[in-house]
GROMACS .gro file of C-alpha atoms in nm:
model
  298
    1MET     CA    1  -0.862   2.102  -1.425
    2LYS     CA    2  -1.022   2.251  -1.111
    3GLU     CA    3  -0.773   2.367  -0.850
    4TYR     CA    4  -0.774   2.229  -0.496
    5LYS     CA    5  -0.587   2.339  -0.188
    6ASN     CA    6  -0.485   1.983  -0.095
    7TYR     CA    7  -0.404   1.681  -0.310
    8ILE     CA    8  -0.414   1.335  -0.154
    9PHE     CA    9  -0.252   1.060  -0.358
   10ASP     CA   10  -0.272   0.684  -0.379
   11LEU     CA   11   0.069   0.522  -0.441
   12TYR     CA   12   0.072   0.197  -0.639
   13GLY     CA   13  -0.095   0.220  -0.978
   14THR     CA   14  -0.115   0.599  -0.943
   15LEU     CA   15   0.238   0.725  -0.882
   16ILE     CA   16   0.432   0.400  -0.905
   17ASP     CA   17   0.388   0.152  -1.188
   18ILE     CA   18   0.458  -0.187  -1.030
   19ASN     CA   19   0.388  -0.552  -1.098
   20CYS     CA   20   0.435  -0.827  -0.839
   21ASP     CA   21   0.373  -1.200  -0.851
   22GLU     CA   22   0.338  -1.324  -0.494
   23ARG     CA   23   0.249  -1.677  -0.603
   24SER     CA   24   0.550  -1.754  -0.821
   25SER     CA   25   0.720  -2.088  -0.763
   26SER     CA   26   1.068  -1.933  -0.749
   27LEU     CA   27   0.961  -1.692  -0.473
   28TRP     CA   28   0.839  -1.966  -0.244
   29ARG     CA   29   1.136  -2.189  -0.318
   30LEU     CA   30   1.363  -1.907  -0.205
   31LEU     CA   31   1.157  -1.837   0.110
   32ALA     CA   32   1.144  -2.206   0.201
   33ASP     CA   33   1.524  -2.215   0.175
   34GLN     CA   34   1.552  -1.893   0.379
   35TYR     CA   35   1.338  -2.032   0.662
   36GLY     CA   36   1.525  -2.362   0.639
   37VAL     CA   37   1.842  -2.183   0.751
   38TYR     CA   38   1.666  -2.123   1.086
   39GLY     CA   39   1.544  -2.481   1.120
   40CYS     CA   40   1.193  -2.434   0.977
   41CYS     CA   41   1.095  -2.712   0.735
   42TRP     CA   42   0.854  -2.582   0.471
   43LYS     CA   43   0.773  -2.718   0.127
   44LYS     CA   44   0.725  -2.430  -0.115
   45LYS     CA   45   0.358  -2.497  -0.208
   46GLU     CA   46   0.261  -2.572   0.151
   47MET     CA   47   0.439  -2.256   0.265
   48ARG     CA   48   0.267  -2.040   0.004
   49ASP     CA   49  -0.079  -2.173   0.087
   50ARG     CA   50  -0.026  -2.137   0.461
   51PHE     CA   51   0.106  -1.782   0.418
   52PHE     CA   52  -0.216  -1.665   0.254
   53GLU     CA   53  -0.426  -1.857   0.507
   54MET     CA   54  -0.244  -1.679   0.790
   55ASP     CA   55  -0.297  -1.348   0.615
   56ARG     CA   56  -0.673  -1.412   0.610
   57GLU     CA   57  -0.671  -1.527   0.973
   58GLU     CA   58  -0.491  -1.213   1.086
   59ARG     CA   59  -0.737  -0.991   0.896
   60ILE     CA   60  -1.036  -1.164   1.054
   61LEU     CA   61  -0.886  -1.121   1.402
   62LEU     CA   62  -0.810  -0.754   1.338
   63SER     CA   63  -1.157  -0.691   1.196
   64ARG     CA   64  -1.310  -0.829   1.514
   65LYS     CA   65  -1.081  -0.606   1.716
   66ASN     CA   66  -1.126  -0.273   1.536
   67GLY     CA   67  -1.465  -0.326   1.373
   68SER     CA   68  -1.349  -0.240   1.022
   69SER     CA   69  -1.471  -0.436   0.720
   70HIS     CA   70  -1.140  -0.334   0.556
   71PRO     CA   71  -0.871  -0.417   0.814
   72GLU     CA   72  -0.505  -0.388   0.724
   73ILE     CA   73  -0.262  -0.611   0.909
   74LYS     CA   74   0.109  -0.575   0.958
   75LEU     CA   75   0.243  -0.849   0.733
   76GLU     CA   76   0.535  -0.893   0.971
   77ARG     CA   77   0.302  -1.095   1.195
   78VAL     CA   78   0.252  -1.350   0.918
   79PHE     CA   79   0.625  -1.382   0.850
   80ALA     CA   80   0.681  -1.430   1.225
   81ARG     CA   81   0.411  -1.695   1.249
   82MET     CA   82   0.577  -1.883   0.964
   83LEU     CA   83   0.878  -1.921   1.194
   84LEU     CA   84   0.672  -2.038   1.489
   85GLU     CA   85   0.421  -2.263   1.311
   86ALA     CA   86   0.630  -2.460   1.062
   87PRO     CA   87   0.511  -2.821   1.009
   88ALA     CA   88   0.851  -2.956   1.119
   89TYR     CA   89   1.187  -2.837   1.252
   90THR     CA   90   1.553  -2.933   1.238
   91GLU     CA   91   1.822  -2.823   1.479
   92SER     CA   92   1.972  -2.481   1.398
   93SER     CA   93   2.205  -2.261   1.598
   94VAL     CA   94   2.137  -1.956   1.378
   95GLU     CA   95   1.975  -1.681   1.585
   96ILE     CA   96   1.715  -1.414   1.527
   97ALA     CA   97   1.737  -1.116   1.765
   98GLY     CA   98   1.961  -1.312   2.001
   99ARG     CA   99   1.761  -1.638   2.016
  100THR     CA  100   1.722  -1.952   1.805
  101VAL     CA  101   1.380  -2.032   1.661
  102GLU     CA  102   1.356  -2.318   1.910
  103ALA     CA  103   1.404  -2.071   2.196
  104TRP     CA  104   1.146  -1.835   2.049
  105ARG     CA  105   0.896  -2.120   2.021
  106LYS     CA  106   0.936  -2.206   2.388
  107ILE     CA  107   0.873  -1.844   2.493
  108ASN     CA  108   0.584  -1.823   2.248
  109ALA     CA  109   0.394  -2.089   2.443
  110ASP     CA  110   0.346  -1.841   2.730
  111TYR     CA  111   0.382  -1.501   2.566
  112PRO     CA  112   0.257  -1.525   2.204
  113GLU     CA  113   0.182  -1.155   2.147
  114GLU     CA  114   0.511  -1.043   2.299
  115VAL     CA  115   0.703  -1.288   2.080
  116LEU     CA  116   0.520  -1.177   1.764
  117LYS     CA  117   0.596  -0.814   1.849
  118LEU     CA  118   0.966  -0.874   1.913
  119LEU     CA  119   1.012  -1.083   1.599
  120SER     CA  120   0.814  -0.830   1.394
  121GLU     CA  121   1.048  -0.550   1.502
  122SER     CA  122   1.373  -0.744   1.442
  123ASP     CA  123   1.634  -0.676   1.175
  124TRP     CA  124   1.566  -1.028   1.049
  125MET     CA  125   1.209  -0.922   0.972
  126VAL     CA  126   1.318  -0.619   0.770
  127ALA     CA  127   1.551  -0.836   0.563
  128THR     CA  128   1.304  -1.120   0.511
  129ALA     CA  129   1.005  -0.901   0.424
  130ASN     CA  130   1.211  -0.709   0.170
  131LEU     CA  131   1.352  -1.032   0.027
  132PHE     CA  132   0.991  -1.141  -0.027
  133ARG     CA  133   0.909  -0.811  -0.195
  134VAL     CA  134   1.214  -0.789  -0.418
  135LYS     CA  135   1.181  -1.149  -0.535
  136SER     CA  136   0.809  -1.112  -0.609
  137ARG     CA  137   0.851  -0.777  -0.785
  138MET     CA  138   0.869  -0.801  -1.163
  139TYR     CA  139   0.924  -0.430  -1.225
  140MET     CA  140   0.885  -0.094  -1.052
  141LYS     CA  141   0.908   0.258  -1.192
  142LEU     CA  142   0.743   0.599  -1.167
  143PHE     CA  143   0.468   0.683  -1.411
  144PRO     CA  144   0.560   0.967  -1.652
  145HIS     CA  145   0.532   1.318  -1.504
  146THR     CA  146   0.487   1.188  -1.148
  147MET     CA  147   0.788   1.363  -0.996
  148SER     CA  148   0.741   1.690  -1.185
  149THR     CA  149   0.370   1.708  -1.095
  150LEU     CA  150   0.426   1.646  -0.724
  151LYS     CA  151   0.706   1.902  -0.713
  152ARG     CA  152   0.498   2.156  -0.903
  153LEU     CA  153   0.207   2.121  -0.660
  154ARG     CA  154   0.430   2.167  -0.356
  155LYS     CA  155   0.617   2.457  -0.515
  156THR     CA  156   0.290   2.640  -0.578
  157GLY     CA  157   0.181   2.603  -0.215
  158HIS     CA  158  -0.059   2.311  -0.234
  159GLY     CA  159  -0.078   2.046   0.036
  160VAL     CA  160   0.044   1.710  -0.094
  161TYR     CA  161  -0.030   1.391   0.101
  162LEU     CA  162  -0.007   1.015   0.054
  163LEU     CA  163  -0.288   0.775   0.150
  164SER     CA  164  -0.179   0.427   0.051
  165ASN     CA  165  -0.295   0.070   0.105
  166ALA     CA  166   0.051  -0.068   0.166
  167GLN     CA  167   0.294  -0.237   0.403
  168ARG     CA  168   0.534   0.013   0.558
  169ILE     CA  169   0.812  -0.245   0.597
  170PHE     CA  170   0.873  -0.266   0.222
  171THR     CA  171   0.682   0.037   0.093
  172MET     CA  172   0.916   0.290   0.256
  173PRO     CA  173   1.225   0.136   0.091
  174GLU     CA  174   1.047   0.153  -0.245
  175ILE     CA  175   0.947   0.516  -0.189
  176GLU     CA  176   1.307   0.597  -0.103
  177GLN     CA  177   1.446   0.404  -0.400
  178LEU     CA  178   1.229   0.615  -0.629
  179GLU     CA  179   1.315   0.934  -0.433
  180LEU     CA  180   0.955   1.020  -0.346
  181GLN     CA  181   1.006   1.061   0.029
  182ASN     CA  182   1.037   1.441   0.013
  183CYS     CA  183   0.741   1.491  -0.220
  184PHE     CA  184   0.473   1.480   0.051
  185ASP     CA  185   0.377   1.689   0.350
  186ARG     CA  186   0.295   1.362   0.524
  187MET     CA  187   0.244   0.996   0.435
  188TYR     CA  188  -0.035   0.773   0.565
  189ILE     CA  189   0.018   0.398   0.516
  190SER     CA  190  -0.258   0.148   0.588
  191SER     CA  191  -0.045  -0.101   0.784
  192ASP     CA  192   0.017   0.176   1.040
  193ALA     CA  193  -0.353   0.266   1.067
  194GLU     CA  194  -0.472  -0.099   1.068
  195ILE     CA  195  -0.749   0.002   0.824
  196MET     CA  196  -0.741   0.043   0.450
  197LYS     CA  197  -0.928   0.213   0.169
  198PRO     CA  198  -1.218   0.230   0.100
  199ASP     CA  199  -1.285   0.251   0.476
  200GLY     CA  200  -1.368   0.620   0.524
  201ALA     CA  201  -1.205   0.615   0.868
  202PHE     CA  202  -0.865   0.597   0.694
  203MET     CA  203  -0.932   0.919   0.505
  204MET     CA  204  -1.086   1.084   0.811
  205LYS     CA  205  -0.770   1.009   1.009
  206LEU     CA  206  -0.568   1.209   0.754
  207LEU     CA  207  -0.820   1.494   0.730
  208GLN     CA  208  -0.847   1.532   1.107
  209GLU     CA  209  -0.477   1.502   1.189
  210GLU     CA  210  -0.378   1.745   0.913
  211GLN     CA  211  -0.682   1.968   0.977
  212LEU     CA  212  -0.781   1.968   0.611
  213ASP     CA  213  -1.110   2.092   0.470
  214PRO     CA  214  -1.268   1.803   0.270
  215GLU     CA  215  -1.426   2.050   0.028
  216ALA     CA  216  -1.086   2.201  -0.050
  217SER     CA  217  -0.921   1.860  -0.097
  218VAL     CA  218  -0.921   1.593  -0.365
  219MET     CA  219  -0.823   1.226  -0.371
  220VAL     CA  220  -0.616   1.116  -0.671
  221GLY     CA  221  -0.597   0.744  -0.741
  222ASN     CA  222  -0.639   0.475  -1.002
  223GLU     CA  223  -0.917   0.258  -0.856
  224LEU     CA  224  -1.279   0.370  -0.843
  225ARG     CA  225  -1.396   0.144  -0.560
  226SER     CA  226  -1.092   0.201  -0.339
  227ASP     CA  227  -0.968   0.552  -0.415
  228ALA     CA  228  -1.284   0.727  -0.529
  229GLY     CA  229  -1.481   0.532  -0.270
  230VAL     CA  230  -1.274   0.648   0.027
  231ALA     CA  231  -1.314   1.009  -0.088
  232MET     CA  232  -1.684   0.984  -0.165
  233GLY     CA  233  -1.747   0.838   0.179
  234CYS     CA  234  -1.617   1.167   0.322
  235GLY     CA  235  -1.804   1.389   0.076
  236MET     CA  236  -1.482   1.466  -0.115
  237ASN     CA  237  -1.402   1.507  -0.481
  238SER     CA  238  -1.186   1.246  -0.649
  239ILE     CA  239  -0.982   1.208  -0.966
  240ILE     CA  240  -0.915   0.867  -1.117
  241LEU     CA  241  -0.615   0.819  -1.346
  242ASN     CA  242  -0.672   0.551  -1.608
  243THR     CA  243  -0.314   0.425  -1.582
  244ALA     CA  244  -0.414   0.070  -1.679
  245GLY     CA  245  -0.554   0.184  -2.014
  246ARG     CA  246  -0.904   0.052  -1.950
  247SER     CA  247  -1.182   0.129  -2.199
  248LYS     CA  248  -1.411   0.428  -2.145
  249LYS     CA  249  -1.712   0.198  -2.159
  250GLU     CA  250  -1.575  -0.023  -1.883
  251LEU     CA  251  -1.480   0.262  -1.650
  252LYS     CA  252  -1.803   0.455  -1.707
  253LYS     CA  253  -2.001   0.143  -1.622
  254GLU     CA  254  -1.799   0.093  -1.303
  255ARG     CA  255  -1.846   0.459  -1.206
  256GLU     CA  256  -2.222   0.436  -1.263
  257LYS     CA  257  -2.237   0.127  -1.043
  258LEU     CA  258  -2.045   0.306  -0.769
  259MET     CA  259  -2.278   0.607  -0.781
  260LYS     CA  260  -2.578   0.376  -0.735
  261ASP     CA  261  -2.440   0.265  -0.399
  262GLU     CA  262  -2.667   0.428  -0.141
  263LYS     CA  263  -2.379   0.551   0.076
  264TYR     CA  264  -2.227   0.737  -0.221
  265SER     CA  265  -2.548   0.864  -0.384
  266SER     CA  266  -2.500   1.226  -0.275
  267ALA     CA  267  -2.119   1.231  -0.314
  268PRO     CA  268  -1.937   1.421  -0.593
  269VAL     CA  269  -1.901   1.221  -0.914
  270PRO     CA  270  -1.539   1.102  -0.967
  271VAL     CA  271  -1.354   1.270  -1.252
  272ILE     CA  272  -1.171   1.028  -1.480
  273ILE     CA  273  -0.853   1.125  -1.667
  274TRP     CA  274  -0.874   0.887  -1.959
  275SER     CA  275  -0.510   0.929  -2.067
  276GLY     CA  276  -0.387   0.831  -1.721
  277ASP     CA  277  -0.142   1.124  -1.731
  278ILE     CA  278  -0.101   1.267  -1.381
  279GLU     CA  279   0.004   1.603  -1.526
  280GLU     CA  280  -0.359   1.663  -1.626
  281ILE     CA  281  -0.456   1.713  -1.260
  282LEU     CA  282  -0.261   2.038  -1.250
  283PRO     CA  283  -0.476   2.353  -1.233
  284SER     CA  284  -0.530   2.493  -1.583
  285ASP     CA  285  -0.301   2.794  -1.540
  286GLU     CA  286  -0.019   2.573  -1.412
  287LYS     CA  287  -0.054   2.343  -1.712
  288GLU     CA  288  -0.033   2.642  -1.944
  289LYS     CA  289   0.284   2.763  -1.772
  290GLU     CA  290   0.438   2.416  -1.799
  291GLY     CA  291   0.347   2.399  -2.166
  292LYS     CA  292   0.510   2.735  -2.236
  293LYS     CA  293   0.829   2.630  -2.056
  294LYS     CA  294   0.846   2.313  -2.267
  295GLU     CA  295   0.799   2.514  -2.586
  296GLU     CA  296   1.067   2.767  -2.487
  297GLY     CA  297   1.308   2.484  -2.411
  298LYS     CA  298   1.283   2.340  -2.762
   0.00000   0.00000   0.00000
């Protein structure tokens, strides 16, 4: 594989194998009970539907604000709105950040943005958002050779960066659980930037802040439209790992369709690693060294 000075990685589906079901009945039953402790009366189906409606509303508002067709919200705002916009309430003395929900609702009438900000930054929010994530998560693990490949790249002097469409509030705990936090020179998470892949501005933010040469850098991901697209929009090379085991015919067809997009027509063609094995991105000489070490260890 061609060697690059800098490697920029996607997270979920590329480094971390994860499966979440955010529409499961048990998840929303638990969340309805959790909010009920604070006096918010939600039925599980109504709560689920309203959650996703609020998510869409927040994205539309943010898109109008920053002009991106791929805005990324902070999901904390949705969890906070669920407290403030429940269909009904009961009396509760349980407090969040020193106030009951009733008190927060009264302040919210005059200072909505300030209230959303304070609730979003509370310890309650960290606990609730991660409860949502843990309950919706069916499994989470590193793909084979992820850790060894990242460590090998850093050890040999390459720049290693993360560019992920994710929510910092529960993504950082997952990164730390899997001990990936020290594998990158720097991590860029979409909820911080308020834009997400394939918006080229997300990649440009990383390239400019880290002062990286696009021609000496490569994006490694698992989705052609999102990961290859964000690289191609900046004239960069990209490598797609077929971690989902899709057919060659299907992926080739998707790649051809992407290349026909006028804004990508002059961009480098994405390289696809059919096996999905991240170790195959290593420069050829590094792969040979790794292979010899494995043989000697037998």
